[in-house]
């Protein structure tokens, strides 16, 4: 059934069906998360930064709270590609064939970039931030008593936002392919984008110039890479549209020729 022929009731049923698929898979992912949560929690606690600390539970529920947060996080990571695919499947009937293929390729790219953002934050940014905090405590002669809940909350706050920040190339490519903005417009607002990224970096890093540059430079490079990818996607979209217009024009002329030939034959 074409999307144009679907009623509101059909759309609601379609959304309900896809939500059921997502919910069922999410429950399955939670079950998988139960098996992965403990080894993942031990892995995070085995890092050099965590080994320098004695993690304490100030409440009886702290370990259970972190345990279930990790389960939900694992389930979200596993379910996110399916959510994107179901969203794509819902809107794809209204897209052209070439648009379907292009937008479908965004799903694995988005998942890879999210994991890359987490890896960057955990393996590069997080150690520098923790080291800075520990050195500052030593200089001020402060004995840190760190709760396991506070440690993991700080870890999540440092890493998860970068998973979303690394979606920038996909988002910029998507909006340019839709024609909402052009790469030229994105290039014109570069200085404003730089300012926003610098402010974001200032919020997630300690107040020292080295840590700030450690985050700011990759984000600025990521913006330029995103802009370069958007330019390539925009040029491809322009060529595809020009080719489609040529094909439409050829088809229109052929249709006119057929109608003229039919009129001529009927006149004879």
PDB file of C-alpha atoms in Angstrom:
ATOM      1  CA  UNK A   1       0.000   0.000   0.000  1.00  0.00           C
ATOM      2  CA  UNK A   2       1.329   3.412  -0.959  1.00  0.00           C
ATOM      3  CA  UNK A   3       1.819   5.856   1.904  1.00  0.00           C
ATOM      4  CA  UNK A   4      -0.490   8.335   0.186  1.00  0.00           C
ATOM      5  CA  UNK A   5      -3.279   5.732   0.193  1.00  0.00           C
ATOM      6  CA  UNK A   6      -2.932   4.980   3.920  1.00  0.00           C
ATOM      7  CA  UNK A   7      -5.551   6.399   6.253  1.00  0.00           C
ATOM      8  CA  UNK A   8      -4.862   7.814   9.705  1.00  0.00           C
ATOM      9  CA  UNK A   9      -5.993   4.480  11.170  1.00  0.00           C
ATOM     10  CA  UNK A  10      -3.515   2.622   8.944  1.00  0.00           C
ATOM     11  CA  UNK A  11      -0.702   4.926  10.076  1.00  0.00           C
ATOM     12  CA  UNK A  12      -1.597   4.362  13.741  1.00  0.00           C
ATOM     13  CA  UNK A  13      -1.613   0.592  13.225  1.00  0.00           C
ATOM     14  CA  UNK A  14       1.730   0.800  11.463  1.00  0.00           C
ATOM     15  CA  UNK A  15       3.248   2.806  14.327  1.00  0.00           C
ATOM     16  CA  UNK A  16       1.781   0.398  16.886  1.00  0.00           C
ATOM     17  CA  UNK A  17       3.241  -2.607  15.062  1.00  0.00           C
ATOM     18  CA  UNK A  18       6.695  -1.064  14.935  1.00  0.00           C
ATOM     19  CA  UNK A  19       6.547   0.018  18.585  1.00  0.00           C
ATOM     20  CA  UNK A  20       5.676  -3.554  19.570  1.00  0.00           C
ATOM     21  CA  UNK A  21       8.702  -4.823  17.641  1.00  0.00           C
ATOM     22  CA  UNK A  22      10.955  -2.311  19.404  1.00  0.00           C
ATOM     23  CA  UNK A  23       9.537  -3.083  22.864  1.00  0.00           C
ATOM     24  CA  UNK A  24       9.886  -6.854  22.383  1.00  0.00           C
ATOM     25  CA  UNK A  25      13.476  -6.476  21.218  1.00  0.00           C
ATOM     26  CA  UNK A  26      14.233  -4.072  24.086  1.00  0.00           C
ATOM     27  CA  UNK A  27      13.003  -6.669  26.597  1.00  0.00           C
ATOM     28  CA  UNK A  28      15.237  -9.247  24.902  1.00  0.00           C
ATOM     29  CA  UNK A  29      18.155  -6.770  25.065  1.00  0.00           C
ATOM     30  CA  UNK A  30      17.534  -6.272  28.795  1.00  0.00           C
ATOM     31  CA  UNK A  31      17.806 -10.042  29.262  1.00  0.00           C
ATOM     32  CA  UNK A  32      21.129  -9.982  27.403  1.00  0.00           C
ATOM     33  CA  UNK A  33      22.185  -6.998  29.521  1.00  0.00           C
ATOM     34  CA  UNK A  34      21.810  -9.080  32.681  1.00  0.00           C
ATOM     35  CA  UNK A  35      24.638 -11.317  31.430  1.00  0.00           C
ATOM     36  CA  UNK A  36      26.813  -8.449  30.193  1.00  0.00           C
ATOM     37  CA  UNK A  37      26.362  -5.994  33.072  1.00  0.00           C
ATOM     38  CA  UNK A  38      28.666  -7.690  35.581  1.00  0.00           C
ATOM     39  CA  UNK A  39      31.672  -8.227  33.227  1.00  0.00           C
ATOM     40  CA  UNK A  40      31.206  -4.701  31.854  1.00  0.00           C
ATOM     41  CA  UNK A  41      31.061  -3.269  35.374  1.00  0.00           C
ATOM     42  CA  UNK A  42      34.229  -5.157  36.317  1.00  0.00           C
ATOM     43  CA  UNK A  43      35.927  -3.920  33.138  1.00  0.00           C
ATOM     44  CA  UNK A  44      35.113  -0.294  33.989  1.00  0.00           C
ATOM     45  CA  UNK A  45      36.375  -0.808  37.527  1.00  0.00           C
ATOM     46  CA  UNK A  46      39.619  -2.355  36.256  1.00  0.00           C
ATOM     47  CA  UNK A  47      40.776   0.826  34.500  1.00  0.00           C
ATOM     48  CA  UNK A  48      43.924   2.494  35.802  1.00  0.00           C
ATOM     49  CA  UNK A  49      41.906   5.480  36.993  1.00  0.00           C
ATOM     50  CA  UNK A  50      39.431   3.354  38.955  1.00  0.00           C
ATOM     51  CA  UNK A  51      42.242   1.268  40.443  1.00  0.00           C
ATOM     52  CA  UNK A  52      43.650   4.409  42.074  1.00  0.00           C
ATOM     53  CA  UNK A  53      40.424   4.859  44.000  1.00  0.00           C
ATOM     54  CA  UNK A  54      38.592   2.957  46.685  1.00  0.00           C
ATOM     55  CA  UNK A  55      34.989   2.927  45.541  1.00  0.00           C
ATOM     56  CA  UNK A  56      32.527   2.976  48.402  1.00  0.00           C
ATOM     57  CA  UNK A  57      28.813   2.276  48.571  1.00  0.00           C
ATOM     58  CA  UNK A  58      27.216   4.895  50.812  1.00  0.00           C
ATOM     59  CA  UNK A  59      23.807   3.295  50.419  1.00  0.00           C
ATOM     60  CA  UNK A  60      22.808  -0.344  50.260  1.00  0.00           C
ATOM     61  CA  UNK A  61      21.088   0.257  46.918  1.00  0.00           C
ATOM     62  CA  UNK A  62      24.077   1.896  45.169  1.00  0.00           C
ATOM     63  CA  UNK A  63      25.548  -1.280  43.590  1.00  0.00           C
ATOM     64  CA  UNK A  64      22.102  -2.435  42.434  1.00  0.00           C
ATOM     65  CA  UNK A  65      21.347   1.015  40.998  1.00  0.00           C
ATOM     66  CA  UNK A  66      24.568   1.049  38.949  1.00  0.00           C
ATOM     67  CA  UNK A  67      24.011  -2.563  37.914  1.00  0.00           C
ATOM     68  CA  UNK A  68      20.577  -1.804  36.470  1.00  0.00           C
ATOM     69  CA  UNK A  69      21.759   1.419  34.838  1.00  0.00           C
ATOM     70  CA  UNK A  70      24.392  -0.560  32.951  1.00  0.00           C
ATOM     71  CA  UNK A  71      21.764  -3.130  31.941  1.00  0.00           C
ATOM     72  CA  UNK A  72      19.526  -0.381  30.550  1.00  0.00           C
ATOM     73  CA  UNK A  73      22.467   1.260  28.793  1.00  0.00           C
ATOM     74  CA  UNK A  74      23.445  -2.022  27.115  1.00  0.00           C
ATOM     75  CA  UNK A  75      19.825  -2.576  26.102  1.00  0.00           C
ATOM     76  CA  UNK A  76      19.634   0.926  24.633  1.00  0.00           C
ATOM     77  CA  UNK A  77      22.834   0.417  22.609  1.00  0.00           C
ATOM     78  CA  UNK A  78      21.502  -2.856  21.241  1.00  0.00           C
ATOM     79  CA  UNK A  79      18.050  -1.452  20.449  1.00  0.00           C
ATOM     80  CA  UNK A  80      19.068   1.920  18.957  1.00  0.00           C
ATOM     81  CA  UNK A  81      19.846   0.549  15.437  1.00  0.00           C
ATOM     82  CA  UNK A  82      16.486  -1.252  15.418  1.00  0.00           C
ATOM     83  CA  UNK A  83      14.696   1.963  16.449  1.00  0.00           C
ATOM     84  CA  UNK A  84      16.378   3.827  13.596  1.00  0.00           C
ATOM     85  CA  UNK A  85      15.524   1.030  11.170  1.00  0.00           C
ATOM     86  CA  UNK A  86      11.861   1.004  12.221  1.00  0.00           C
ATOM     87  CA  UNK A  87      11.748   4.787  11.844  1.00  0.00           C
ATOM     88  CA  UNK A  88      13.304   4.454   8.391  1.00  0.00           C
ATOM     89  CA  UNK A  89      10.832   1.702   7.435  1.00  0.00           C
ATOM     90  CA  UNK A  90       7.923   3.920   8.472  1.00  0.00           C
ATOM     91  CA  UNK A  91       8.984   6.926   6.380  1.00  0.00           C
ATOM     92  CA  UNK A  92      10.624   5.051   3.476  1.00  0.00           C
ATOM     93  CA  UNK A  93       7.399   4.588   1.435  1.00  0.00           C
ATOM     94  CA  UNK A  94       7.343   8.350   0.999  1.00  0.00           C
ATOM     95  CA  UNK A  95      10.935   8.472  -0.276  1.00  0.00           C
ATOM     96  CA  UNK A  96      12.387   7.924  -3.709  1.00  0.00           C
ATOM     97  CA  UNK A  97      14.362   4.745  -4.332  1.00  0.00           C
ATOM     98  CA  UNK A  98      17.722   6.527  -4.205  1.00  0.00           C
ATOM     99  CA  UNK A  99      16.670   8.352  -1.024  1.00  0.00           C
ATOM    100  CA  UNK A 100      15.759   5.027   0.592  1.00  0.00           C
ATOM    101  CA  UNK A 101      19.218   3.599  -0.123  1.00  0.00           C
ATOM    102  CA  UNK A 102      21.018   6.715   1.102  1.00  0.00           C
ATOM    103  CA  UNK A 103      19.049   7.105   4.331  1.00  0.00           C
ATOM    104  CA  UNK A 104      19.320   3.377   5.105  1.00  0.00           C
ATOM    105  CA  UNK A 105      23.119   3.699   5.066  1.00  0.00           C
ATOM    106  CA  UNK A 106      22.862   6.296   7.866  1.00  0.00           C
ATOM    107  CA  UNK A 107      21.852   3.625  10.396  1.00  0.00           C
ATOM    108  CA  UNK A 108      25.154   1.671  10.602  1.00  0.00           C
ATOM    109  CA  UNK A 109      27.096   4.943  10.273  1.00  0.00           C
ATOM    110  CA  UNK A 110      25.186   6.422  13.216  1.00  0.00           C
ATOM    111  CA  UNK A 111      25.830   3.340  15.380  1.00  0.00           C
ATOM    112  CA  UNK A 112      29.551   3.333  14.551  1.00  0.00           C
ATOM    113  CA  UNK A 113      29.896   7.042  15.296  1.00  0.00           C
ATOM    114  CA  UNK A 114      28.081   6.658  18.625  1.00  0.00           C
ATOM    115  CA  UNK A 115      30.497   3.918  19.699  1.00  0.00           C
ATOM    116  CA  UNK A 116      33.426   6.000  18.435  1.00  0.00           C
ATOM    117  CA  UNK A 117      32.273   8.916  20.587  1.00  0.00           C
ATOM    118  CA  UNK A 118      32.054   6.660  23.645  1.00  0.00           C
ATOM    119  CA  UNK A 119      35.527   5.246  22.938  1.00  0.00           C
ATOM    120  CA  UNK A 120      37.040   8.725  22.520  1.00  0.00           C
ATOM    121  CA  UNK A 121      35.528   9.944  25.781  1.00  0.00           C
ATOM    122  CA  UNK A 122      36.408   6.828  27.786  1.00  0.00           C
ATOM    123  CA  UNK A 123      39.930   6.096  26.559  1.00  0.00           C
ATOM    124  CA  UNK A 124      41.187   9.666  25.957  1.00  0.00           C
ATOM    125  CA  UNK A 125      39.112  12.270  27.772  1.00  0.00           C
ATOM    126  CA  UNK A 126      38.066  10.449  30.952  1.00  0.00           C
ATOM    127  CA  UNK A 127      41.623   9.490  32.081  1.00  0.00           C
ATOM    128  CA  UNK A 128      42.836  13.095  31.724  1.00  0.00           C
ATOM    129  CA  UNK A 129      39.891  14.478  33.662  1.00  0.00           C
ATOM    130  CA  UNK A 130      40.250  11.946  36.504  1.00  0.00           C
ATOM    131  CA  UNK A 131      44.001  12.517  36.650  1.00  0.00           C
ATOM    132  CA  UNK A 132      43.438  16.263  36.876  1.00  0.00           C
ATOM    133  CA  UNK A 133      40.925  15.852  39.688  1.00  0.00           C
ATOM    134  CA  UNK A 134      43.205  13.501  41.638  1.00  0.00           C
ATOM    135  CA  UNK A 135      46.232  15.788  41.260  1.00  0.00           C
ATOM    136  CA  UNK A 136      44.183  18.776  42.371  1.00  0.00           C
ATOM    137  CA  UNK A 137      43.034  16.889  45.470  1.00  0.00           C
ATOM    138  CA  UNK A 138      46.640  15.973  46.295  1.00  0.00           C
ATOM    139  CA  UNK A 139      47.774  19.590  45.931  1.00  0.00           C
ATOM    140  CA  UNK A 140      44.998  20.768  48.231  1.00  0.00           C
ATOM    141  CA  UNK A 141      45.699  17.920  50.649  1.00  0.00           C
ATOM    142  CA  UNK A 142      42.150  16.601  50.287  1.00  0.00           C
ATOM    143  CA  UNK A 143      41.460  12.942  50.998  1.00  0.00           C
ATOM    144  CA  UNK A 144      38.842  11.787  48.527  1.00  0.00           C
ATOM    145  CA  UNK A 145      36.199   9.299  49.629  1.00  0.00           C
ATOM    146  CA  UNK A 146      34.520   8.296  46.389  1.00  0.00           C
ATOM    147  CA  UNK A 147      31.160   6.568  46.152  1.00  0.00           C
ATOM    148  CA  UNK A 148      30.604   3.959  43.464  1.00  0.00           C
ATOM    149  CA  UNK A 149      27.387   5.703  42.473  1.00  0.00           C
ATOM    150  CA  UNK A 150      29.179   9.070  42.058  1.00  0.00           C
ATOM    151  CA  UNK A 151      32.019   7.448  40.106  1.00  0.00           C
ATOM    152  CA  UNK A 152      29.756   5.771  37.570  1.00  0.00           C
ATOM    153  CA  UNK A 153      27.463   8.796  37.280  1.00  0.00           C
ATOM    154  CA  UNK A 154      30.508  10.930  36.503  1.00  0.00           C
ATOM    155  CA  UNK A 155      31.685   8.325  33.992  1.00  0.00           C
ATOM    156  CA  UNK A 156      28.312   8.267  32.244  1.00  0.00           C
ATOM    157  CA  UNK A 157      28.118  12.075  32.180  1.00  0.00           C
ATOM    158  CA  UNK A 158      31.576  12.240  30.597  1.00  0.00           C
ATOM    159  CA  UNK A 159      31.110   9.552  27.935  1.00  0.00           C
ATOM    160  CA  UNK A 160      27.486   9.318  26.803  1.00  0.00           C
ATOM    161  CA  UNK A 161      27.189  12.952  25.573  1.00  0.00           C
ATOM    162  CA  UNK A 162      30.125  12.343  23.222  1.00  0.00           C
ATOM    163  CA  UNK A 163      28.263   9.454  21.650  1.00  0.00           C
ATOM    164  CA  UNK A 164      25.614  11.958  20.611  1.00  0.00           C
ATOM    165  CA  UNK A 165      28.115  14.694  19.687  1.00  0.00           C
ATOM    166  CA  UNK A 166      29.746  12.281  17.259  1.00  0.00           C
ATOM    167  CA  UNK A 167      26.434  12.082  15.379  1.00  0.00           C
ATOM    168  CA  UNK A 168      27.293  15.464  13.855  1.00  0.00           C
ATOM    169  CA  UNK A 169      28.443  14.086  10.453  1.00  0.00           C
ATOM    170  CA  UNK A 170      25.251  12.048  10.023  1.00  0.00           C
ATOM    171  CA  UNK A 171      23.016  14.948  11.089  1.00  0.00           C
ATOM    172  CA  UNK A 172      24.706  17.460   8.788  1.00  0.00           C
ATOM    173  CA  UNK A 173      24.624  15.046   5.857  1.00  0.00           C
ATOM    174  CA  UNK A 174      20.975  14.270   6.536  1.00  0.00           C
ATOM    175  CA  UNK A 175      19.791  17.898   6.665  1.00  0.00           C
ATOM    176  CA  UNK A 176      21.742  18.796   3.514  1.00  0.00           C
ATOM    177  CA  UNK A 177      20.366  15.794   1.616  1.00  0.00           C
ATOM    178  CA  UNK A 178      16.856  16.854   2.653  1.00  0.00           C
ATOM    179  CA  UNK A 179      17.580  20.360   1.381  1.00  0.00           C
ATOM    180  CA  UNK A 180      16.890  22.022   4.731  1.00  0.00           C
ATOM    181  CA  UNK A 181      20.292  23.721   4.625  1.00  0.00           C
ATOM    182  CA  UNK A 182      23.221  23.801   2.226  1.00  0.00           C
ATOM    183  CA  UNK A 183      26.922  23.233   2.957  1.00  0.00           C
ATOM    184  CA  UNK A 184      27.503  26.838   1.961  1.00  0.00           C
ATOM    185  CA  UNK A 185      25.145  28.004   4.710  1.00  0.00           C
ATOM    186  CA  UNK A 186      26.845  25.702   7.222  1.00  0.00           C
ATOM    187  CA  UNK A 187      30.211  27.145   6.210  1.00  0.00           C
ATOM    188  CA  UNK A 188      28.927  30.685   6.755  1.00  0.00           C
ATOM    189  CA  UNK A 189      27.869  29.892  10.342  1.00  0.00           C
ATOM    190  CA  UNK A 190      31.170  28.106  11.065  1.00  0.00           C
ATOM    191  CA  UNK A 191      32.287  30.693  13.637  1.00  0.00           C
ATOM    192  CA  UNK A 192      29.019  30.327  15.568  1.00  0.00           C
ATOM    193  CA  UNK A 193      29.303  26.532  15.432  1.00  0.00           C
ATOM    194  CA  UNK A 194      32.878  26.792  16.702  1.00  0.00           C
ATOM    195  CA  UNK A 195      31.711  28.958  19.593  1.00  0.00           C
ATOM    196  CA  UNK A 196      29.021  26.432  20.570  1.00  0.00           C
ATOM    197  CA  UNK A 197      31.509  23.547  20.426  1.00  0.00           C
ATOM    198  CA  UNK A 198      34.040  25.502  22.516  1.00  0.00           C
ATOM    199  CA  UNK A 199      31.347  26.169  25.143  1.00  0.00           C
ATOM    200  CA  UNK A 200      30.364  22.485  25.147  1.00  0.00           C
ATOM    201  CA  UNK A 201      34.015  21.498  25.605  1.00  0.00           C
ATOM    202  CA  UNK A 202      34.335  23.960  28.502  1.00  0.00           C
ATOM    203  CA  UNK A 203      31.383  22.373  30.282  1.00  0.00           C
ATOM    204  CA  UNK A 204      32.707  18.804  30.100  1.00  0.00           C
ATOM    205  CA  UNK A 205      36.389  19.406  30.853  1.00  0.00           C
ATOM    206  CA  UNK A 206      38.329  20.588  33.923  1.00  0.00           C
ATOM    207  CA  UNK A 207      39.411  24.250  34.011  1.00  0.00           C
ATOM    208  CA  UNK A 208      42.849  23.747  32.468  1.00  0.00           C
ATOM    209  CA  UNK A 209      43.838  24.670  28.940  1.00  0.00           C
ATOM    210  CA  UNK A 210      45.320  21.290  28.013  1.00  0.00           C
ATOM    211  CA  UNK A 211      42.162  19.302  28.820  1.00  0.00           C
ATOM    212  CA  UNK A 212      40.047  21.951  27.117  1.00  0.00           C
ATOM    213  CA  UNK A 213      42.128  21.756  23.923  1.00  0.00           C
ATOM    214  CA  UNK A 214      42.063  17.960  24.118  1.00  0.00           C
ATOM    215  CA  UNK A 215      38.303  18.094  23.637  1.00  0.00           C
ATOM    216  CA  UNK A 216      37.901  21.266  21.589  1.00  0.00           C
ATOM    217  CA  UNK A 217      40.290  20.356  18.763  1.00  0.00           C
ATOM    218  CA  UNK A 218      38.650  16.969  17.977  1.00  0.00           C
ATOM    219  CA  UNK A 219      35.207  18.607  18.020  1.00  0.00           C
ATOM    220  CA  UNK A 220      36.311  21.335  15.601  1.00  0.00           C
ATOM    221  CA  UNK A 221      37.935  18.731  13.361  1.00  0.00           C
ATOM    222  CA  UNK A 222      34.730  16.692  13.551  1.00  0.00           C
ATOM    223  CA  UNK A 223      32.745  19.735  12.401  1.00  0.00           C
ATOM    224  CA  UNK A 224      35.042  20.249   9.426  1.00  0.00           C
ATOM    225  CA  UNK A 225      34.844  16.551   8.522  1.00  0.00           C
ATOM    226  CA  UNK A 226      31.061  16.761   8.815  1.00  0.00           C
ATOM    227  CA  UNK A 227      31.038  19.803   6.549  1.00  0.00           C
ATOM    228  CA  UNK A 228      33.232  18.008   4.002  1.00  0.00           C
ATOM    229  CA  UNK A 229      30.931  14.967   4.042  1.00  0.00           C
ATOM    230  CA  UNK A 230      27.893  17.244   3.702  1.00  0.00           C
ATOM    231  CA  UNK A 231      29.444  18.901   0.639  1.00  0.00           C
ATOM    232  CA  UNK A 232      30.011  15.509  -0.999  1.00  0.00           C
ATOM    233  CA  UNK A 233      26.458  14.413  -0.196  1.00  0.00           C
ATOM    234  CA  UNK A 234      25.049  17.722  -1.430  1.00  0.00           C
ATOM    235  CA  UNK A 235      26.889  17.452  -4.756  1.00  0.00           C
ATOM    236  CA  UNK A 236      25.681  13.882  -5.222  1.00  0.00           C
ATOM    237  CA  UNK A 237      22.129  14.950  -4.437  1.00  0.00           C
ATOM    238  CA  UNK A 238      22.354  17.824  -6.927  1.00  0.00           C
ATOM    239  CA  UNK A 239      23.657  15.487  -9.652  1.00  0.00           C
ATOM    240  CA  UNK A 240      20.958  12.930  -8.890  1.00  0.00           C
ATOM    241  CA  UNK A 241      18.253  15.602  -9.065  1.00  0.00           C
ATOM    242  CA  UNK A 242      19.639  16.932 -12.366  1.00  0.00           C
ATOM    243  CA  UNK A 243      19.715  13.415 -13.795  1.00  0.00           C
ATOM    244  CA  UNK A 244      16.176  12.794 -12.590  1.00  0.00           C
ATOM    245  CA  UNK A 245      15.016  16.037 -14.228  1.00  0.00           C
ATOM    246  CA  UNK A 246      16.635  14.933 -17.487  1.00  0.00           C
ATOM    247  CA  UNK A 247      14.898  11.561 -17.294  1.00  0.00           C
ATOM    248  CA  UNK A 248      11.581  13.258 -16.515  1.00  0.00           C
ATOM    249  CA  UNK A 249      12.059  15.593 -19.473  1.00  0.00           C
ATOM    250  CA  UNK A 250      12.879  12.674 -21.787  1.00  0.00           C
ATOM    251  CA  UNK A 251       9.836  10.794 -20.529  1.00  0.00           C
ATOM    252  CA  UNK A 252       7.658  13.887 -21.025  1.00  0.00           C
ATOM    253  CA  UNK A 253       8.856  14.310 -24.602  1.00  0.00           C
ATOM    254  CA  UNK A 254       8.311  10.635 -25.364  1.00  0.00           C
ATOM    255  CA  UNK A 255       4.798  10.864 -23.951  1.00  0.00           C
ATOM    256  CA  UNK A 256       4.081  13.914 -26.113  1.00  0.00           C
ATOM    257  CA  UNK A 257       5.480  12.116 -29.181  1.00  0.00           C
ATOM    258  CA  UNK A 258       3.281   9.090 -28.463  1.00  0.00           C
ATOM    259  CA  UNK A 259       0.206  11.303 -28.077  1.00  0.00           C
ATOM    260  CA  UNK A 260       0.989  13.146 -31.315  1.00  0.00           C
ATOM    261  CA  UNK A 261       1.564   9.847 -33.104  1.00  0.00           C
ATOM    262  CA  UNK A 262      -1.746   8.525 -31.734  1.00  0.00           C
ATOM    263  CA  UNK A 263      -3.582  11.673 -32.860  1.00  0.00           C
ATOM    264  CA  UNK A 264      -2.008  11.429 -36.302  1.00  0.00           C
ATOM    265  CA  UNK A 265      -2.913   7.770 -36.696  1.00  0.00           C
ATOM    266  CA  UNK A 266      -6.498   8.407 -35.558  1.00  0.00           C
ATOM    267  CA  UNK A 267      -6.761  11.336 -37.986  1.00  0.00           C
ATOM    268  CA  UNK A 268      -5.641   9.159 -40.887  1.00  0.00           C
TER     269      UNK A 268
END
